[in-house]
XYZ file of C-alpha atoms in Angstrom:
249
model
C -22.516 21.407 35.450
C -21.650 17.677 35.597
C -24.998 15.805 36.324
C -25.539 11.990 36.764
C -25.094 9.876 33.783
C -24.756 12.852 31.193
C -23.191 12.863 27.638
C -21.997 16.125 26.377
C -20.945 16.399 22.429
C -18.796 19.398 21.971
C -17.908 20.483 18.356
C -14.694 22.573 17.661
C -14.284 23.046 13.924
C -13.841 19.378 12.531
C -12.912 17.898 15.795
C -15.838 16.532 18.133
C -14.859 16.077 21.825
C -17.464 13.985 23.848
C -17.538 13.907 27.587
C -19.251 10.829 29.323
C -19.774 11.619 32.787
C -20.751 9.321 35.767
C -22.157 6.852 33.503
C -23.152 3.290 33.476
C -24.060 3.566 29.648
C -23.400 0.408 27.413
C -22.688 0.638 23.579
C -22.905 -2.069 21.122
C -20.598 -3.467 18.669
C -19.971 -0.598 16.490
C -16.835 1.085 14.473
C -16.099 4.421 13.403
C -15.345 4.481 9.472
C -14.773 8.211 9.058
C -12.175 9.015 12.003
C -9.673 8.146 14.427
C -10.968 8.220 18.322
C -8.825 8.737 21.065
C -10.308 7.753 24.481
C -8.999 8.712 27.635
C -10.406 7.247 30.877
C -10.796 9.537 33.934
C -12.713 7.330 36.508
C -13.842 3.759 36.687
C -13.151 1.123 34.019
C -14.734 -0.072 30.771
C -14.431 -2.998 28.491
C -13.821 -2.153 24.998
C -13.344 -5.325 23.388
C -14.954 -8.923 23.770
C -13.085 -12.256 23.485
C -10.895 -13.124 21.676
C -9.432 -9.711 21.637
C -10.592 -8.634 25.290
C -9.524 -5.020 26.349
C -10.089 -3.402 29.649
C -9.315 0.177 30.025
C -8.786 1.528 33.544
C -8.550 5.126 35.222
C -5.514 6.830 33.520
C -5.699 4.771 30.301
C -5.444 6.460 26.844
C -6.090 4.338 23.634
C -6.948 5.157 19.969
C -9.590 3.457 18.037
C -8.677 3.216 14.428
C -11.056 3.482 11.383
C -13.280 0.466 11.172
C -11.866 -1.018 14.572
C -14.844 -2.756 15.995
C -15.301 -2.282 19.467
C -17.878 -1.704 22.083
C -18.223 -0.042 25.774
C -19.473 -2.231 28.620
C -19.330 -0.538 32.060
C -17.649 -2.067 34.752
C -18.452 0.595 37.043
C -19.640 4.322 37.014
C -17.075 5.833 34.611
C -15.929 9.187 33.105
C -14.146 9.418 29.832
C -13.207 11.893 27.286
C -13.451 10.734 23.327
C -11.678 13.150 20.991
C -12.995 12.364 17.156
C -10.324 13.319 14.629
C -11.985 12.751 10.967
C -9.711 11.077 8.491
C -10.122 13.987 5.964
C -9.073 16.446 8.717
C -5.995 14.458 9.514
C -5.248 14.518 5.910
C -4.719 18.283 5.546
C -3.319 19.239 9.053
C 0.096 18.583 10.576
C 0.416 17.188 14.022
C 1.184 20.547 15.693
C -1.757 22.154 14.508
C -3.900 19.366 15.381
C -2.475 19.115 18.950
C -3.149 22.976 19.282
C -6.754 22.757 18.202
C -7.511 19.729 20.633
C -6.089 21.447 23.437
C -8.275 24.364 22.805
C -11.060 22.508 22.895
C -10.161 20.220 25.904
C -9.245 23.338 28.028
C -13.158 24.467 27.413
C -14.601 21.018 28.810
C -15.400 20.126 32.285
C -13.685 16.989 32.518
C -9.796 17.426 31.113
C -8.998 18.939 34.567
C -9.816 15.354 36.024
C -6.809 14.149 33.908
C -3.591 14.690 35.871
C -1.051 17.302 34.208
C 1.426 14.573 33.229
C -1.108 12.486 31.509
C -2.674 15.564 29.647
C 0.695 15.836 28.116
C 0.744 12.265 27.327
C -2.576 12.555 25.854
C -1.572 15.824 23.472
C 1.513 13.941 22.366
C -0.207 11.012 21.649
C -2.907 13.057 19.083
C 0.239 14.786 17.679
C 1.793 11.600 16.747
C -1.618 10.016 15.042
C -0.466 9.373 11.698
C -3.406 8.903 8.969
C -2.653 5.475 7.446
C -4.560 3.994 4.733
C -3.738 0.627 5.832
C -5.758 0.869 8.560
C -8.830 0.328 6.451
C -7.448 -1.272 3.196
C -10.404 -3.420 1.967
C -11.059 -5.893 -1.042
C -12.212 -3.566 -3.764
C -15.732 -5.334 -3.953
C -16.183 -4.782 -0.050
C -15.127 -1.269 -0.573
C -18.134 -0.772 -3.306
C -20.620 -1.592 -0.624
C -18.857 0.353 2.211
C -18.869 3.341 -0.074
C -22.614 2.974 -1.139
C -23.670 2.817 2.664
C -21.629 5.999 3.520
C -23.073 7.806 0.404
C -26.665 6.426 0.683
C -27.212 5.381 4.120
C -31.000 6.596 3.632
C -31.624 3.873 1.142
C -32.259 0.102 1.668
C -29.733 -2.576 1.417
C -30.704 -5.815 -0.552
C -28.915 -8.990 -1.446
C -29.982 -8.369 -5.017
C -27.702 -5.222 -4.981
C -25.082 -7.324 -3.814
C -25.377 -9.896 -6.791
C -25.865 -7.026 -9.469
C -22.555 -5.065 -8.040
C -19.864 -7.684 -7.027
C -18.817 -10.903 -8.344
C -19.689 -12.507 -4.795
C -22.711 -14.620 -4.272
C -25.012 -12.646 -1.758
C -24.277 -15.053 1.160
C -20.320 -15.441 0.504
C -20.145 -11.685 0.291
C -21.977 -11.336 3.942
C -19.454 -13.515 5.386
C -16.504 -11.614 3.908
C -17.924 -8.204 4.500
C -18.218 -9.290 8.424
C -14.796 -10.785 8.310
C -13.393 -7.492 7.127
C -15.485 -4.785 8.579
C -16.369 -6.491 11.593
C -20.147 -5.825 11.341
C -22.771 -7.141 8.730
C -23.702 -4.628 5.809
C -27.042 -3.855 7.656
C -25.226 -3.067 10.964
C -22.831 -0.788 9.166
C -25.830 0.906 7.184
C -27.623 1.504 10.237
C -24.446 3.045 11.700
C -23.988 5.359 8.629
C -27.815 6.221 9.147
C -27.241 7.326 12.673
C -24.060 9.395 11.782
C -25.924 11.207 9.083
C -28.728 11.847 11.761
C -26.252 13.658 13.937
C -25.255 15.784 11.303
C -29.002 16.898 10.506
C -29.743 17.209 13.970
C -26.778 19.503 14.488
C -28.577 21.658 11.958
C -31.456 22.043 14.213
C -33.761 19.659 12.061
C -36.737 18.243 13.839
C -36.431 14.478 15.139
C -39.373 12.964 13.080
C -37.761 14.911 9.860
C -34.480 13.706 10.384
C -35.815 10.038 10.772
C -37.440 10.073 7.428
C -34.177 11.782 5.700
C -32.388 8.745 7.026
C -34.274 6.053 6.183
C -36.471 5.230 9.067
C -40.078 4.923 8.518
C -40.711 4.150 11.996
C -39.661 6.617 14.421
C -39.563 4.383 17.555
C -36.896 2.281 15.597
C -34.961 5.457 14.819
C -34.675 6.735 18.579
C -33.661 3.093 19.649
C -30.996 2.754 17.084
C -29.897 6.319 17.947
C -29.568 5.461 21.641
C -27.719 2.279 21.242
C -24.997 3.982 19.141
C -24.710 7.401 20.710
C -26.020 6.853 24.358
C -28.639 9.270 24.400
C -31.997 10.049 22.464
C -32.206 12.186 19.295
C -34.042 14.954 20.866
C -31.322 14.974 23.964
C -28.620 14.969 21.313
C -30.301 17.946 19.651
C -30.567 19.949 22.928
C -27.077 19.448 23.828
C -25.570 20.371 20.561
C -27.938 23.452 20.325
C -27.230 24.833 23.761
C -23.287 24.152 23.033
C -23.478 26.431 19.857
C -25.211 29.145 21.902
C -22.831 29.240 24.730
């Protein structure tokens, strides 16, 4: 089943498990505003953070990316990894043992999990069981929070400096600097990221790519495809196919 440079997206209830196989794919700077993400590197190595907070993950390493923690993936060599996406809303209502059980059931259905040594499998599951949803991981100035929530709730709409002027007490340019310092991305980058997250949801509902592009605010389909591939690693049509195939299995 494993093919050259392949990404598999697997949905198990509210948990998503991503398998990246024999990959040289690079992902640009982004964050996950809705979730904690646990990475397990099974082969090769990746650069997760640039200077000054440089972070290199090698085979066998496990790392938890907290909400809004800005990171990227730069391939140092061909790599395999598993990413386990745990939504904040899920962590708020489930205890650690229940989360561990559901994640383990999902991992057992993947191709890559068997590549992780038995003791590292236990370490990974212990790590997941001990994750505590902590609002301190994403505590922002209330004026910054306004735009964060707006981008999450209305990603299909256009962002403007005039909106900042009306909604906050900051000058637009001071706001842009403050937002970047706190969130790690510009408001525009954060908005695009949320458009792509919404697009993923719609594609899982078997919507057509052209329709999804319009629904999330892209009026040029080529721009939509480019941004989607930069963040997700594959095209919208490939993502839709993977999700559809998994649902039929």
